[in-house]
Structure formats: structure tokens, C-alpha cells
CSV table of C-alpha atoms in Angstrom, one decimal:
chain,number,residue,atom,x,y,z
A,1,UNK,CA,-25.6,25.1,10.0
A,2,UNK,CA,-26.3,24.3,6.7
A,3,UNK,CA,-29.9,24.1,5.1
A,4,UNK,CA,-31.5,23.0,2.3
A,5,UNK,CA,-32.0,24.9,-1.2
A,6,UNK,CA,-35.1,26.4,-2.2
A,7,UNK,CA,-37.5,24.2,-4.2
A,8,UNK,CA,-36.5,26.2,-6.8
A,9,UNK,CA,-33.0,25.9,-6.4
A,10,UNK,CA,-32.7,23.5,-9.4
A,11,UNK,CA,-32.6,26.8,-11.5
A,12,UNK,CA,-29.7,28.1,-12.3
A,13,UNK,CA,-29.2,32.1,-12.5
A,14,UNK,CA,-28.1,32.4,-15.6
A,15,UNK,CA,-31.9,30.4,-16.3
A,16,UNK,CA,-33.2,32.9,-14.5
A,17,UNK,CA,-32.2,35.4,-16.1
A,18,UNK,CA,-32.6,34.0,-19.8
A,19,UNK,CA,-36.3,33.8,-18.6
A,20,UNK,CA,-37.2,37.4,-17.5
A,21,UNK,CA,-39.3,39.1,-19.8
A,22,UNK,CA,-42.7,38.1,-20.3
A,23,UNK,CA,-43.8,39.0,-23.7
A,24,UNK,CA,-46.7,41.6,-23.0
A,25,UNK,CA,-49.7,40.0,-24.5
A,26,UNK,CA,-53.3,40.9,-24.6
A,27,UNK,CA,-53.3,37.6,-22.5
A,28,UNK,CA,-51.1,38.9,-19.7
A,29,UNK,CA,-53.1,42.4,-19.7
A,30,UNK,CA,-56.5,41.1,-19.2
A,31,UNK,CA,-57.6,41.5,-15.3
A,32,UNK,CA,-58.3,38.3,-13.2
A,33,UNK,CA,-61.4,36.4,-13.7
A,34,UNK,CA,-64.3,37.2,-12.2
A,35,UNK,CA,-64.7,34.5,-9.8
A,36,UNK,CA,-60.8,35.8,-8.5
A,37,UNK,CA,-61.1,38.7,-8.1
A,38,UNK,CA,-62.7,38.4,-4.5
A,39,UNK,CA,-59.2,36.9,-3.3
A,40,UNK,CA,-56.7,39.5,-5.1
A,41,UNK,CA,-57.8,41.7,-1.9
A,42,UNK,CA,-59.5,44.3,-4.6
A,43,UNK,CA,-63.0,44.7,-2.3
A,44,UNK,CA,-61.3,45.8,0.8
A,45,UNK,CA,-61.3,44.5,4.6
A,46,UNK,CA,-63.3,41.0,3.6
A,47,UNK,CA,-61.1,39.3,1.1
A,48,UNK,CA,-58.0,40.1,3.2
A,49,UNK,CA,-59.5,39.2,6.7
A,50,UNK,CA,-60.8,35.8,4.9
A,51,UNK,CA,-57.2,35.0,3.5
A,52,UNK,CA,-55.7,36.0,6.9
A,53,UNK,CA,-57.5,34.2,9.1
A,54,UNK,CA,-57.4,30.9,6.7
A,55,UNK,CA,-53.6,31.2,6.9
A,56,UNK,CA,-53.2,31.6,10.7
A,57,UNK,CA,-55.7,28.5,11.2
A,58,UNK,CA,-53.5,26.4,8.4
A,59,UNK,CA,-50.3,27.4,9.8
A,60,UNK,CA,-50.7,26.2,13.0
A,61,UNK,CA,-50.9,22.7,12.3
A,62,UNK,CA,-49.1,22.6,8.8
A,63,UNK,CA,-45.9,20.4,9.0
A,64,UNK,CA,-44.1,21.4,5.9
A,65,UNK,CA,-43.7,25.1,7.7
A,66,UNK,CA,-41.3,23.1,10.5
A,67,UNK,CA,-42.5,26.2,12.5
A,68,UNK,CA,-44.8,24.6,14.9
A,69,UNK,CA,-46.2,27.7,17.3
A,70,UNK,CA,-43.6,29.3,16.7
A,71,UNK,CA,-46.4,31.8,13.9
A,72,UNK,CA,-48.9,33.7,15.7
A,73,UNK,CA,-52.1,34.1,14.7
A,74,UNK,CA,-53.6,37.3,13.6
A,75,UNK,CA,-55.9,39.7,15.3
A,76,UNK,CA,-59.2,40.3,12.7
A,77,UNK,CA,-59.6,43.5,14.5
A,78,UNK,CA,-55.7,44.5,12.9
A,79,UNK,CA,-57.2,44.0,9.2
A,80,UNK,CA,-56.3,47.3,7.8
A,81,UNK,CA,-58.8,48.3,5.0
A,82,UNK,CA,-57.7,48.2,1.6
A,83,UNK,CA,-60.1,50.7,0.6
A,84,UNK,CA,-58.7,53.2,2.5
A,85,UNK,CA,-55.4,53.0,1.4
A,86,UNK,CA,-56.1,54.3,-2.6
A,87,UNK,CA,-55.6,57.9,-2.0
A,88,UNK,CA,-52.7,57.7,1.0
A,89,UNK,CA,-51.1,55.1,-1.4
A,90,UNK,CA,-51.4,58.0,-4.5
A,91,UNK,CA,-49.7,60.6,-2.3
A,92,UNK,CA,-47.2,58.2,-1.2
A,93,UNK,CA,-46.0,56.9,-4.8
A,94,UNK,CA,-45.4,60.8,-5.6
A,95,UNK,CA,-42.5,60.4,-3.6
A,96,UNK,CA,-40.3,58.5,-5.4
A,97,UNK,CA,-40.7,60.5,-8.8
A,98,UNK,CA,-37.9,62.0,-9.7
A,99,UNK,CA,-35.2,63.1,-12.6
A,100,UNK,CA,-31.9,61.7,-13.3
A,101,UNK,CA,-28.9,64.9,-13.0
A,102,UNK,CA,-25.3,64.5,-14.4
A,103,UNK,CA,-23.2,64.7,-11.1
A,104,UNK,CA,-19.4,65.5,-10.7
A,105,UNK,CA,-16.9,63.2,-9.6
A,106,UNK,CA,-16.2,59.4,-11.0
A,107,UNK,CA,-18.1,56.1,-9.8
A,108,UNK,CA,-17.9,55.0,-6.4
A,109,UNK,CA,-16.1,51.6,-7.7
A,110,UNK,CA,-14.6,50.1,-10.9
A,111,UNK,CA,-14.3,46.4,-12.1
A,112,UNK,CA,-10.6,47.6,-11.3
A,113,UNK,CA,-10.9,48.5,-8.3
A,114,UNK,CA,-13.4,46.1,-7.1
A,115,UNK,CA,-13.0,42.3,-7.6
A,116,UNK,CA,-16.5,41.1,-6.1
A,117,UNK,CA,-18.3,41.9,-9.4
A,118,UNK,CA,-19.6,38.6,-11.0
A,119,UNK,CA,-19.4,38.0,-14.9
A,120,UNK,CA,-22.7,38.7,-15.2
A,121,UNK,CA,-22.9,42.3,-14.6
A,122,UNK,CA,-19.0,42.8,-15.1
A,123,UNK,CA,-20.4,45.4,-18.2
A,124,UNK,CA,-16.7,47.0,-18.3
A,125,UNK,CA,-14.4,44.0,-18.5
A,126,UNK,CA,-16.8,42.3,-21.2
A,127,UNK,CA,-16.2,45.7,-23.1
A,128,UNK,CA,-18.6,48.0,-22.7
A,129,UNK,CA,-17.6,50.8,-25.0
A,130,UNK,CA,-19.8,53.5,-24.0
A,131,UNK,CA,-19.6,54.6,-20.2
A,132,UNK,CA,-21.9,57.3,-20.3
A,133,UNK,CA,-24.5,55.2,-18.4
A,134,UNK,CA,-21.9,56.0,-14.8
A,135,UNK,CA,-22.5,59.6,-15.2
A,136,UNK,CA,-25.9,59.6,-13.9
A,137,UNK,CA,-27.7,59.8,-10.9
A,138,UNK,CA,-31.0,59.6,-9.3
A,139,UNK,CA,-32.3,62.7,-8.0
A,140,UNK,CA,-36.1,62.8,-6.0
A,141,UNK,CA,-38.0,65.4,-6.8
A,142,UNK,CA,-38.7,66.2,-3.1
A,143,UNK,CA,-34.8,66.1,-1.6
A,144,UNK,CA,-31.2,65.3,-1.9
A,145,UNK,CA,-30.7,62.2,-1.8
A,146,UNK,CA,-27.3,61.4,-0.1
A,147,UNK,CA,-24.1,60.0,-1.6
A,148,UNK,CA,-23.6,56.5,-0.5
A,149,UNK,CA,-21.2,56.6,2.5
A,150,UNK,CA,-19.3,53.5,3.4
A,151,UNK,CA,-17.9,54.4,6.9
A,152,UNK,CA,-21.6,55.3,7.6
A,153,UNK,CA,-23.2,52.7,6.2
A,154,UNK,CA,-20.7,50.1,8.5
A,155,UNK,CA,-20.9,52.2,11.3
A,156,UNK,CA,-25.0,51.8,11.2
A,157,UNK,CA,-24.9,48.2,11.0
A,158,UNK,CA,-22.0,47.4,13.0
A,159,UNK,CA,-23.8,43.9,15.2
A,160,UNK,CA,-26.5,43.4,12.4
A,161,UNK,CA,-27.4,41.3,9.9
A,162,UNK,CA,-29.0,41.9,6.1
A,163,UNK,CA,-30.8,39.3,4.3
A,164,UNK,CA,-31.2,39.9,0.3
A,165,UNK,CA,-35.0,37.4,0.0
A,166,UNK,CA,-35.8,37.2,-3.4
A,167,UNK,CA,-34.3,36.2,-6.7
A,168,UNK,CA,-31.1,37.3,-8.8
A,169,UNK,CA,-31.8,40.7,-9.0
A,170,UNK,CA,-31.4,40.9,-5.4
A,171,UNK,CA,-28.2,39.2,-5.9
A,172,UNK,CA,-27.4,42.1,-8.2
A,173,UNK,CA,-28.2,45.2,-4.9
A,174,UNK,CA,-26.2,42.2,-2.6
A,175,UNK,CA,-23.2,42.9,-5.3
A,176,UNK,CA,-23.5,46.4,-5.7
A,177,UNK,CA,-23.5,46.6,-1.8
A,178,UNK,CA,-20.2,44.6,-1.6
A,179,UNK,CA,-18.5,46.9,-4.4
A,180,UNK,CA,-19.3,50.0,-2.2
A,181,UNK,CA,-18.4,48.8,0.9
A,182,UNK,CA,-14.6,47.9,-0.6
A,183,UNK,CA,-13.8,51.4,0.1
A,184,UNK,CA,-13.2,50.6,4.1
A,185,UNK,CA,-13.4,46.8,4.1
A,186,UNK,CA,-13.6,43.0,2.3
A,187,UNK,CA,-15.7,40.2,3.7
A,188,UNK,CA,-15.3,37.0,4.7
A,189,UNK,CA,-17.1,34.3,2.3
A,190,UNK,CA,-18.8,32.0,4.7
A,191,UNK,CA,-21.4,30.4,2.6
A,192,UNK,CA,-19.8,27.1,3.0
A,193,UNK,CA,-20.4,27.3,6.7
A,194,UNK,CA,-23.8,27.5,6.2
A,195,UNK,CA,-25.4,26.4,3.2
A,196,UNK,CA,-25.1,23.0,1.1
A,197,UNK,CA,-25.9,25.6,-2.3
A,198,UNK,CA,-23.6,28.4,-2.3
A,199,UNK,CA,-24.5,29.0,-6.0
A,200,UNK,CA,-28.2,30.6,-4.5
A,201,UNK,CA,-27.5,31.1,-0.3
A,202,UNK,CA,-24.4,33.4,0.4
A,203,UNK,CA,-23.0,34.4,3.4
A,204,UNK,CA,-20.5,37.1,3.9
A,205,UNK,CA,-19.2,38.6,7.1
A,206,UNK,CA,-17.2,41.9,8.1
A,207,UNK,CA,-15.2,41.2,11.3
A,208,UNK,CA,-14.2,44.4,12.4
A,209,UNK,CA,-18.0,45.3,12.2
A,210,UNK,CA,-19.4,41.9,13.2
A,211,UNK,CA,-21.7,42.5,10.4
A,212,UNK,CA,-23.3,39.8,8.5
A,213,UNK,CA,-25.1,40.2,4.9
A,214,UNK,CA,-26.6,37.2,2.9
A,215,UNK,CA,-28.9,36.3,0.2
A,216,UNK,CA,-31.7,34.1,0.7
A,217,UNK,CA,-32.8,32.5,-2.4
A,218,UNK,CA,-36.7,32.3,-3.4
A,219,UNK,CA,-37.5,33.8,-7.1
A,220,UNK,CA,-41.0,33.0,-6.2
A,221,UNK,CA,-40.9,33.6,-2.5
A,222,UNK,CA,-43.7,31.3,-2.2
A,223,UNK,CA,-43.2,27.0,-2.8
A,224,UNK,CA,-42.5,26.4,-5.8
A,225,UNK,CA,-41.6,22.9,-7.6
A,226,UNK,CA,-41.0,22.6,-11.4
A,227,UNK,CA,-43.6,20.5,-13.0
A,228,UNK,CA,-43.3,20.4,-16.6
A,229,UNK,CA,-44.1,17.0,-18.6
A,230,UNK,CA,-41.4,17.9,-21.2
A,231,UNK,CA,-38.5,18.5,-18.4
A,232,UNK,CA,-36.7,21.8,-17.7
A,233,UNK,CA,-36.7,24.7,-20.0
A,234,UNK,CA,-35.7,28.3,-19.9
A,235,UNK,CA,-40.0,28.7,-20.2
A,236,UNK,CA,-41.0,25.4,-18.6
A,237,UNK,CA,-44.0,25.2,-16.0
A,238,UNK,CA,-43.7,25.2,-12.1
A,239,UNK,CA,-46.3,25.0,-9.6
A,240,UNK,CA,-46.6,27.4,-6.8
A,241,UNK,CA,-48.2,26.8,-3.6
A,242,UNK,CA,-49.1,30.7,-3.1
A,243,UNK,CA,-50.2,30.6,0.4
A,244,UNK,CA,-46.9,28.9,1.7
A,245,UNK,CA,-43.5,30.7,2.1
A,246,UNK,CA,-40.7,29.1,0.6
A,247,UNK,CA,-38.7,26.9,3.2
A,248,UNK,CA,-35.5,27.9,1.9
A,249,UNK,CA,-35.9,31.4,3.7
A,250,UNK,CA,-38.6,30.5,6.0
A,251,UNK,CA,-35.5,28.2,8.4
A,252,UNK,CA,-33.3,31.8,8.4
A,253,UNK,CA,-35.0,34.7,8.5
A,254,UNK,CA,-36.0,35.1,11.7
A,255,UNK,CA,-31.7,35.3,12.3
A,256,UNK,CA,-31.6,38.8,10.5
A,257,UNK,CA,-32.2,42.4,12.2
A,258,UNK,CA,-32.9,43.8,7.6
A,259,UNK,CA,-34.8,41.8,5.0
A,260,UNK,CA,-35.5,43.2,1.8
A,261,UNK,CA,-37.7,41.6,-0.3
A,262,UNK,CA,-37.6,41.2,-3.8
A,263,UNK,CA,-38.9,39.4,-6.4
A,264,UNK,CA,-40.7,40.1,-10.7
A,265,UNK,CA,-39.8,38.4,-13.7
A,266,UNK,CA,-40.3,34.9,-12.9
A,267,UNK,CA,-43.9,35.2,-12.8
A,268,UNK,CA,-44.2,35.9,-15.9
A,269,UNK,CA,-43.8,32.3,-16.5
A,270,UNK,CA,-46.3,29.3,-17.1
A,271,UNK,CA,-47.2,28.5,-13.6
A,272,UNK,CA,-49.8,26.3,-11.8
A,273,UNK,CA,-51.8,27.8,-8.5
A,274,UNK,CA,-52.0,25.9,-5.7
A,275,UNK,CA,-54.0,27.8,-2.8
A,276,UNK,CA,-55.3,25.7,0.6
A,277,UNK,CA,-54.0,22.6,-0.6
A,278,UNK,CA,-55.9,22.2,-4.2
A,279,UNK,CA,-54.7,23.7,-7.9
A,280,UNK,CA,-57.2,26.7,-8.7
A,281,UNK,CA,-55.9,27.3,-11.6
A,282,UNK,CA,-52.9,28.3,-14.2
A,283,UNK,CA,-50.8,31.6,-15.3
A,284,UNK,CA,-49.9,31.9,-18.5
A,285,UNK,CA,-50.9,28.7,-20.0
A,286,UNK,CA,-53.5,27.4,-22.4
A,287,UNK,CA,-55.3,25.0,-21.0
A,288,UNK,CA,-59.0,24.8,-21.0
A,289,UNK,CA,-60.1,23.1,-18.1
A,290,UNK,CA,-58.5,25.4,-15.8
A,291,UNK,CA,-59.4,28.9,-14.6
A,292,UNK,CA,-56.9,31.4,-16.1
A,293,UNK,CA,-54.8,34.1,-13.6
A,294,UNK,CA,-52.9,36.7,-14.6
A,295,UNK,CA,-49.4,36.8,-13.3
A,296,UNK,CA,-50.3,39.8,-10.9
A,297,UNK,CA,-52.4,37.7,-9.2
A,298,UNK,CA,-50.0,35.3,-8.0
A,299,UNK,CA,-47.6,38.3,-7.5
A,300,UNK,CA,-49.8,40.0,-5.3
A,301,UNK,CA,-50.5,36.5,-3.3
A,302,UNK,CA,-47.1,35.7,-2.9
A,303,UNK,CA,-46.0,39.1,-1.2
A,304,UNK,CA,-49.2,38.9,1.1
A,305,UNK,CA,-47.8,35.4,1.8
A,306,UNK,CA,-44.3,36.8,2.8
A,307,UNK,CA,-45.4,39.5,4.8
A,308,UNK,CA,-48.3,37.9,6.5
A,309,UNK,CA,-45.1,35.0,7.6
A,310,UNK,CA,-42.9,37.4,8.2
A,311,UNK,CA,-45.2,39.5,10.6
A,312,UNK,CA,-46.6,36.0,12.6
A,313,UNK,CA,-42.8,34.7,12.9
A,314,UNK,CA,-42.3,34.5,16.7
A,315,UNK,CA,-39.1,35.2,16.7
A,316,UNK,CA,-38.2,37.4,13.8
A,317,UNK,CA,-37.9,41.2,15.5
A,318,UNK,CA,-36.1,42.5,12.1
A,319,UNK,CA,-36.7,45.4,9.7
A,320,UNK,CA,-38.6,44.0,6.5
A,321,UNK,CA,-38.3,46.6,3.3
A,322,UNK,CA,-40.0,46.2,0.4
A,323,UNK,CA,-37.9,46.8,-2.8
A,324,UNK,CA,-40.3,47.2,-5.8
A,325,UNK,CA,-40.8,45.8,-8.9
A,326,UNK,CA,-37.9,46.2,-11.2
A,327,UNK,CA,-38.6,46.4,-14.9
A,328,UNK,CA,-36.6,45.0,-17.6
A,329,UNK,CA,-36.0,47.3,-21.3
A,330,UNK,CA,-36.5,44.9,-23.7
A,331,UNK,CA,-36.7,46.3,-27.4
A,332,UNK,CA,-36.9,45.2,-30.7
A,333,UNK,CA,-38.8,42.4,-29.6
A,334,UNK,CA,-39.1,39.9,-26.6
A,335,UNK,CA,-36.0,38.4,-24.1
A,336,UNK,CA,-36.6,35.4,-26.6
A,337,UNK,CA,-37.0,37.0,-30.0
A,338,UNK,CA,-33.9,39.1,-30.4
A,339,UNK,CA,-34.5,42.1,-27.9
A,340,UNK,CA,-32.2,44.2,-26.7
A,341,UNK,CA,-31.2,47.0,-24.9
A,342,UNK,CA,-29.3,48.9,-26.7
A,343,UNK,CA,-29.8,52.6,-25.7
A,344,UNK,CA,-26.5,54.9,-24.2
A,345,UNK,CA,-28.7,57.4,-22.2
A,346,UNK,CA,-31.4,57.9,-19.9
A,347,UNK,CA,-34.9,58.6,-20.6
A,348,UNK,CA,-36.3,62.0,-20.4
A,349,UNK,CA,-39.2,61.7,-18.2
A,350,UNK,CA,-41.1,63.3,-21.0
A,351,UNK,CA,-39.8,59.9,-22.9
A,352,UNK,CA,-40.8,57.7,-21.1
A,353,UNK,CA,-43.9,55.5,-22.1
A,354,UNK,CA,-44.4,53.3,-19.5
A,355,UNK,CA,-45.9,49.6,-20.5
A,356,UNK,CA,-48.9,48.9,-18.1
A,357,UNK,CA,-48.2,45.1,-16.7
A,358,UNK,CA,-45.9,47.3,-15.2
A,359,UNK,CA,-47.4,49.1,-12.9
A,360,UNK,CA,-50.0,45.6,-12.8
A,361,UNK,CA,-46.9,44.6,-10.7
A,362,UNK,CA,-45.7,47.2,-8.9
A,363,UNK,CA,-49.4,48.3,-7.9
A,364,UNK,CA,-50.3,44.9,-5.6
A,365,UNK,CA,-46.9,44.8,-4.0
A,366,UNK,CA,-46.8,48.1,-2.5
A,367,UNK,CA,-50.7,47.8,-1.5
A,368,UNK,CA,-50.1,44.6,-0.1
A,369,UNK,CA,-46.8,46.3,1.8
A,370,UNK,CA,-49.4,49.2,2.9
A,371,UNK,CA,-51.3,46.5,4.7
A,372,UNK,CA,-48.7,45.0,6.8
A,373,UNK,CA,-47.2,48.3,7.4
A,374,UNK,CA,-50.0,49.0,9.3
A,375,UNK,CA,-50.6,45.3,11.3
A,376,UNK,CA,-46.6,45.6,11.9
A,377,UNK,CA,-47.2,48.9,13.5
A,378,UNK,CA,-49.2,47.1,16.2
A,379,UNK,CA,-47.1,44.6,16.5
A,380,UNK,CA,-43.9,46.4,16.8
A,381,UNK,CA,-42.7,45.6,13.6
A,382,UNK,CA,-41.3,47.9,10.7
A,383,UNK,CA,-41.9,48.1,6.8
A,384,UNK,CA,-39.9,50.5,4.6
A,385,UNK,CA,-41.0,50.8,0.9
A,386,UNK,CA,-38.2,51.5,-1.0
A,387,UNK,CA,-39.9,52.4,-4.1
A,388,UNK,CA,-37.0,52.0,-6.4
A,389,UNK,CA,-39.3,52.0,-9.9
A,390,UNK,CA,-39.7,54.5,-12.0
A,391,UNK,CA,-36.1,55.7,-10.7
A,392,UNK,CA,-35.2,52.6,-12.9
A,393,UNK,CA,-38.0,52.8,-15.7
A,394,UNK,CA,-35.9,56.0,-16.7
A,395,UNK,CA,-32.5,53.8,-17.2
A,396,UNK,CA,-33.0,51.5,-20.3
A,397,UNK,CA,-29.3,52.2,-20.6
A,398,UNK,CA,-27.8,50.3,-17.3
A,399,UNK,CA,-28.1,47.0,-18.5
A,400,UNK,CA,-25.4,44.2,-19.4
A,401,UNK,CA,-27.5,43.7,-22.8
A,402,UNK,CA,-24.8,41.2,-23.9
A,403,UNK,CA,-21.6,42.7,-21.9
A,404,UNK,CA,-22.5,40.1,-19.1
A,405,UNK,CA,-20.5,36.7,-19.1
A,406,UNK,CA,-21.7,33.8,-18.0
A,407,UNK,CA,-20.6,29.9,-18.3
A,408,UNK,CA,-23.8,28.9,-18.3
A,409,UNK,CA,-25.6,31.3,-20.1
A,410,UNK,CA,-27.2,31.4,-23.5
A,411,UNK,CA,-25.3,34.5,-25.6
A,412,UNK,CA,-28.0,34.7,-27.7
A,413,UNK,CA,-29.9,36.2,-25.5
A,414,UNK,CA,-29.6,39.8,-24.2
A,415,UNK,CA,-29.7,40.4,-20.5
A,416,UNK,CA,-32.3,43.5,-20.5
A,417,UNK,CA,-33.2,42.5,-16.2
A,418,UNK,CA,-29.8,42.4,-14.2
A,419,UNK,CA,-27.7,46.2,-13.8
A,420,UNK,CA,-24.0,46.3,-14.8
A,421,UNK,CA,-21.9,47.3,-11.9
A,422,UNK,CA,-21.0,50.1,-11.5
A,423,UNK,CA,-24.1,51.2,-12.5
A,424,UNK,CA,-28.2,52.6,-11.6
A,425,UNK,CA,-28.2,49.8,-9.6
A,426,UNK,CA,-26.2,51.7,-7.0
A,427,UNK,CA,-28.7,54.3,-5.9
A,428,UNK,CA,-30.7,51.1,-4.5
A,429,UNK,CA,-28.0,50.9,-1.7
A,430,UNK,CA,-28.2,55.0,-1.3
A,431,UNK,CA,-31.8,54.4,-0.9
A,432,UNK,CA,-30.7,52.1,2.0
A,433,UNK,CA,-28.3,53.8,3.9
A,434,UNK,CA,-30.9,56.7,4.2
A,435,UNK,CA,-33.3,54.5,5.6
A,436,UNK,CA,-30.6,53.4,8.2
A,437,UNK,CA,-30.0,57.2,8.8
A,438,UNK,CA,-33.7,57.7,9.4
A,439,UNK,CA,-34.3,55.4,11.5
A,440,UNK,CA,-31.1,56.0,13.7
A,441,UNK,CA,-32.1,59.2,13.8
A,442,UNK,CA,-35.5,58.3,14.9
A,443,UNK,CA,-33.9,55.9,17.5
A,444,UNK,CA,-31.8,58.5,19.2
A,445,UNK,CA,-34.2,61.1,18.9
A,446,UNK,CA,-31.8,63.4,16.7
A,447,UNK,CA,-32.4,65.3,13.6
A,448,UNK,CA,-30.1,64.3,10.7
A,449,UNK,CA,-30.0,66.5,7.6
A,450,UNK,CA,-30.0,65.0,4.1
């Protein structure tokens, strides 16, 4: 059945890619205003109980959610306080630290040897000359982290379905995915079956698995409609409507047993806040009258948006993972003054100097995710975090830069955001099958070693 595109889906990827780095201004640094700050779910139980209950009262009778009763409203006494979580969330993040190790063997997949691999992040066709960048791998500091296993990974989802929600970069782990799955099998392209937009919705199917995997477009997750004066830019304005899910995954979701979400870059752009039905104010803009956000407001809204949908959807019974914040290595200035990426090696973690808007974005994501995890335990529902980083902080030298083709991309530009495949991307899908491993493990009441 086919659907309509996202509101956003006027935006080409190549667009959204030549408009991924937010140049990190004092502007951009400063913490939401005071009168916000009540609402970024900063003082605990109150602000998020307030927001919650406000959204299970609007959903209810809102008509643009073509959801009807199908949401359930939320239990105040669930509220899970955000005060609580600071330390547990600490602990937690130490878990995904890590070092990269030089391991033996060759890539699990080639632009040779796999022929899903979109201009974009083809690296080695576009010529590439160094290919140092393959002979890394993440390693946790806390275990061994499994090689990706294809037969496995089919086996565990043989009768499922994945849905990629989010923007291009999720595109990138959908491609990656694809590439290491070629070792047993090829999909079926079905996105004409089901989507008027095949440029942003895709569909693929393995038959002799009966599994499904498919992207669902939102770079914003939330509504979002362009809205600048001066037409469509790769900076123009959009308005987003941050207590509303985007329809464009809201009319699927519940059809999929994995969702990963996904989103970052894009919010880094001039946008206009819409909460309960009136504009509050702006993000990155310069205009007077208006209250000014920060990006990591809206960023933390819109996840709280997805999950809180996600978790009063009727019918959606799936596994929802959080994929965090993936940061771009722009140097030698901005995505839109001549940056690049240029480097051939990893950092050393003693190397790495870390730029703080970005853990302003990965910090409201995972405590939002903390939140929900909780609620979805008493509702039956699962959250992973797949906490995927610093892992990638530490691999300024995995990116296309400008060995990634595109017909409708600027070549001025470097692309500093997407991963070329083969590349660090891979681990993402690692990360993945281990969760599928744990949690079969966990259904059957076995112990699997890892």
C-alpha cells in the first residue's frame, strides 16, 4: 500500500547532506533560555509528567495523527524521574568507551563484491587512495565484541521486520546492513510496492528468510514543513511541530517487530518551534521578537515525541533502539566554508578533543531513551541504546570527504557526516546482531558467550 512522503520529503539527500554541520558558535553553545528550560525535562518528574500528560490529552482527539484511539494514554504514576537517572546514566555511558585495534583478515565486503553500495558512500570506486581506514575495528573496553555473522544475523530475524526511522545516516547502517548480508543472500527491492517516494521510503525483502528491512524517512522525526520566504536552500528555514510525530513513519511503524531510531545534523538548521499548536519560538535564527532555543532543545523534544508515540501506539509490539548521535569531522573550517576531512587514521583516545554541542546532543537523547526504557518496561515494551558515539568520535578518517558521488550533489562541498562502505560504519550492524543474540538468549533462557 503506498503512503505519502514525509513533510520533509521535498529534500533531497544529497541536501541533506550538504547541510550537516552546524557551525559551532557561541550562539549554538549557550543553554536554553530561562523561561525553557522548565520543558527540556532538566527539573525532573514535573516537566516530563506535564508534557506527557498534555500529549496523551491532545492525541486523542488530534486528526492529523489519523490514529484515532488507536494511542493510549499514559499512566502519571509511570513518570520515571529524571533526577534519578544522572548517576545510573554516568555508569551506563562507561560502557560504550572503548579503543579502536588493528584486526587480521580483509573487510567483510568490497564495492567489488557488493553492488548495493550507493554513489554516495562508494569511497573505493570514486578513488579512494588510502585504505588504511578498513583495517580498524571497534573494540569495548569491557568485552569482545563479535564479528558480524551473516548466517546468524538471518537466522535471528528470519519472520521479522527492521525499520531504519530517521534521516540519511540511517540510510547509510540500512546500506551497510545490505553489504554484509550479500555473503548468504540479495533482496528483493519492493519499494515500488509500497511507497509513491522510493528516493526516501525503501523496502527490501529476503524470501528464503521472509524477512523485511525498510527505511522510514523523518530527518526531523517530528512534522516538519519548509517555510522559508526566500524558497529552498541547502540552510533555508523549516518549521517543526515538536510535539507531533511525523506522518510519514507514524502510518508504518507499528508493521515492524525493530525500529532504530536515528536522527542529528538537521537540527542544526534555522528552524521555527511549534509546541501545542502555537510557534514558541526559533533555532538558529536572528530574529528579535521571538524566544531563542538551542538546537538541543528541539532535539531532546523530538526524541521524547518519538518515544512517547511509539510507547502509546496500540498496536506497535516492536523492539525500539536508540542509535546515538553521530558526529561529523569537519576541519579546516565549516561543511560550508571549505572543511574537510582529510585525516587516514584513527584518533588515539588521548587525541581526541571532543567539541561540546556534541555531547549537548547525545546527552538529551539517551536521557530521554532512559525514560521510556523504564515506562516500556511496564508496558511490555523494549528499548536498546546502542550507544554508537564516541566509537565514531575516534574515526575522523571513515568519511567519503569528497570520494562520494552524487548527481545531485554540490562537489564543493566535502561530505564529513555519511561513512564510506566498507567502512566504521559497519560495527553499527555488529552492535545489532549482538543485541539480537542477547535477547534470543534472553528469550530461550540460554547463555550465549561473546
Amino acid at each position: 500500500m503506498a503512503t505519502t512522503r514525509a513533510k520533509s520529503g521535498k529534500l533531497s539527500d544529497s541536501t541533506a547532506r550538504n547541510n550537516v554541520e552546524a557551525p559551532v558558535t557561541d550562539d549554538l553553545n549557550q543553554p536554553p533560555p530561562v523561561d525553557a528550560q522548565t520543558t527540556v525535562a532538566r527539573d525532573g518528574e514535573a516537566s516530563i509528567l506535564e508534557g506527557l500528560n498534555a500529549h496523551g490529552k491532545k492525541k486523542r482527539g488530534s486528526a492529523s495523527m489519523n490514529q484515532g484511539d488507536n494511542i493510549v494514554d499514559l499512566d502519571p504514576e509511570d513518570v520515571y524521574s529524571l533526577a534519578d537517572l544522572k548517576d545510573s546514566l554516568s555508569a551506563r555511558r562507561e560502557k560504550a568507551r572503548g579503543e579502536r585495534i588493528r584486526p587480521r583478515g580483509e573487510p567483510y565486503y568490497t564495492n567489488e563484491t557488493c553492488n548495493l553500495i550507493i554513489d554516495q558512500q562508494n569511497c573505493l570506486k570514486f578513488g579512494r587512495p588510502n585504505k588504511e581506514f578498513l583495517n580498524w575495528r571497534w573494540k569495548p573496553d569491557e568485552c569482545e565484541l563479535p564479528l558480524f555473522d551473516a548466517v546468524q544475523f538471518l537466522e535471528l530475524v528470519r519472520g521479522k521486520s527492521l525499520a531504519l526511522l530517521g534521516d540519511s545516516v540511517g540510510k547509510n547502517q540500512m546500506h551497510s546492513l545490505l553489504c554484509l548480508l550479500t555473503k548468504v543472500a540479495y533482496p528483493e527491492d519492493l519499494s515500488d510496492r509500497y511507497y509513491t517516494d522510493t528516493s526516501y521510503f525503501k523496502r527490501y525483502f529476503y524470501p528464503d528468510y521472509n524477512f523485511t528491512m525498510g527505511t522510514l524517512w523523518a530527518p526531523f522525526l517530528v512534522k516538519s514543513i519548509e517555510s522559508d520566504s526566500n524558497g529552498y536552500s541547502p540552510n533555508s528555514q523549516m518549521n517543526l511541530y515538536l510535539d507531533e510525530p511525523n506522518e510519514g513513519w507514524l502510518n508504518d511503524v507499528e508493521k515492524f517487530d525493530y525500529v532504530i531510531v536515528s536522527a542529528g545534523q538537521w537540527f542544526f538548521r534555522p528552524t521555527m518551534l511549534h509546541e501545542n499548536g502555537s510557534l514558541i519560538g526559533c533555532s538558529t535564527c536572528k530574529y528579535d521578537n521571538l524566544t531563542t532555543f538551542t538546537p538541543y532543545y528541539a532535539y531532546r523534544k523530538a526524541f521524547r515525541t518519538v518515544f512517547r508515540t511509539l510507547l502509546g501506539l496500540e498496536n506497535y509490539k516492536g523492539v525500539t533502539f536508540l542509535r546515538t548521535f553521530s558526529p561529523s569531522h569537519f576541519e579546516n573550517g565549516a561543511w560550508n566554508e571549505g572543511g574537510n576531512c582529510v585525516r587516514t587514521r584513527p584518533f588515539a583516545r588521548e587525541e581526541l578533543k571532543v567539541d561540546q554541542y556534541i555531547w549537548d546532543m547525545h546527552s538529551p537523547q539517551v536521557e530521554e531513551f532512559r525514560v521510556f526504557e523504564e515506562l516500556g518496561k511496564k508496558r511490555g515494551l523494549e528499548f536498546k541504546l546502542m550507544d554508537t558515539t564516541e566509537a565514531m568520535l575516534m574515526r575522523p578518517d571513515g568519511h567519503p570527504n569528497f570520494y562520494g558521488h552524487s548527481p545531485h550533489r554540490n562537489m564543493t562541498l566535502a561530505d564529513c557526516v555519511h561513512w564510506c562502505l566498507p567502512g566504521p560504519i559497519d560495527v553499527w550492524n555488529e552492535f545489532l546482531l549482538y543485541f539480537l543474540r542477547t535477547q534470543q538468549s534472553s528469550l530461550d533462557g540460554k547463555t550465549i558467550e561473546v
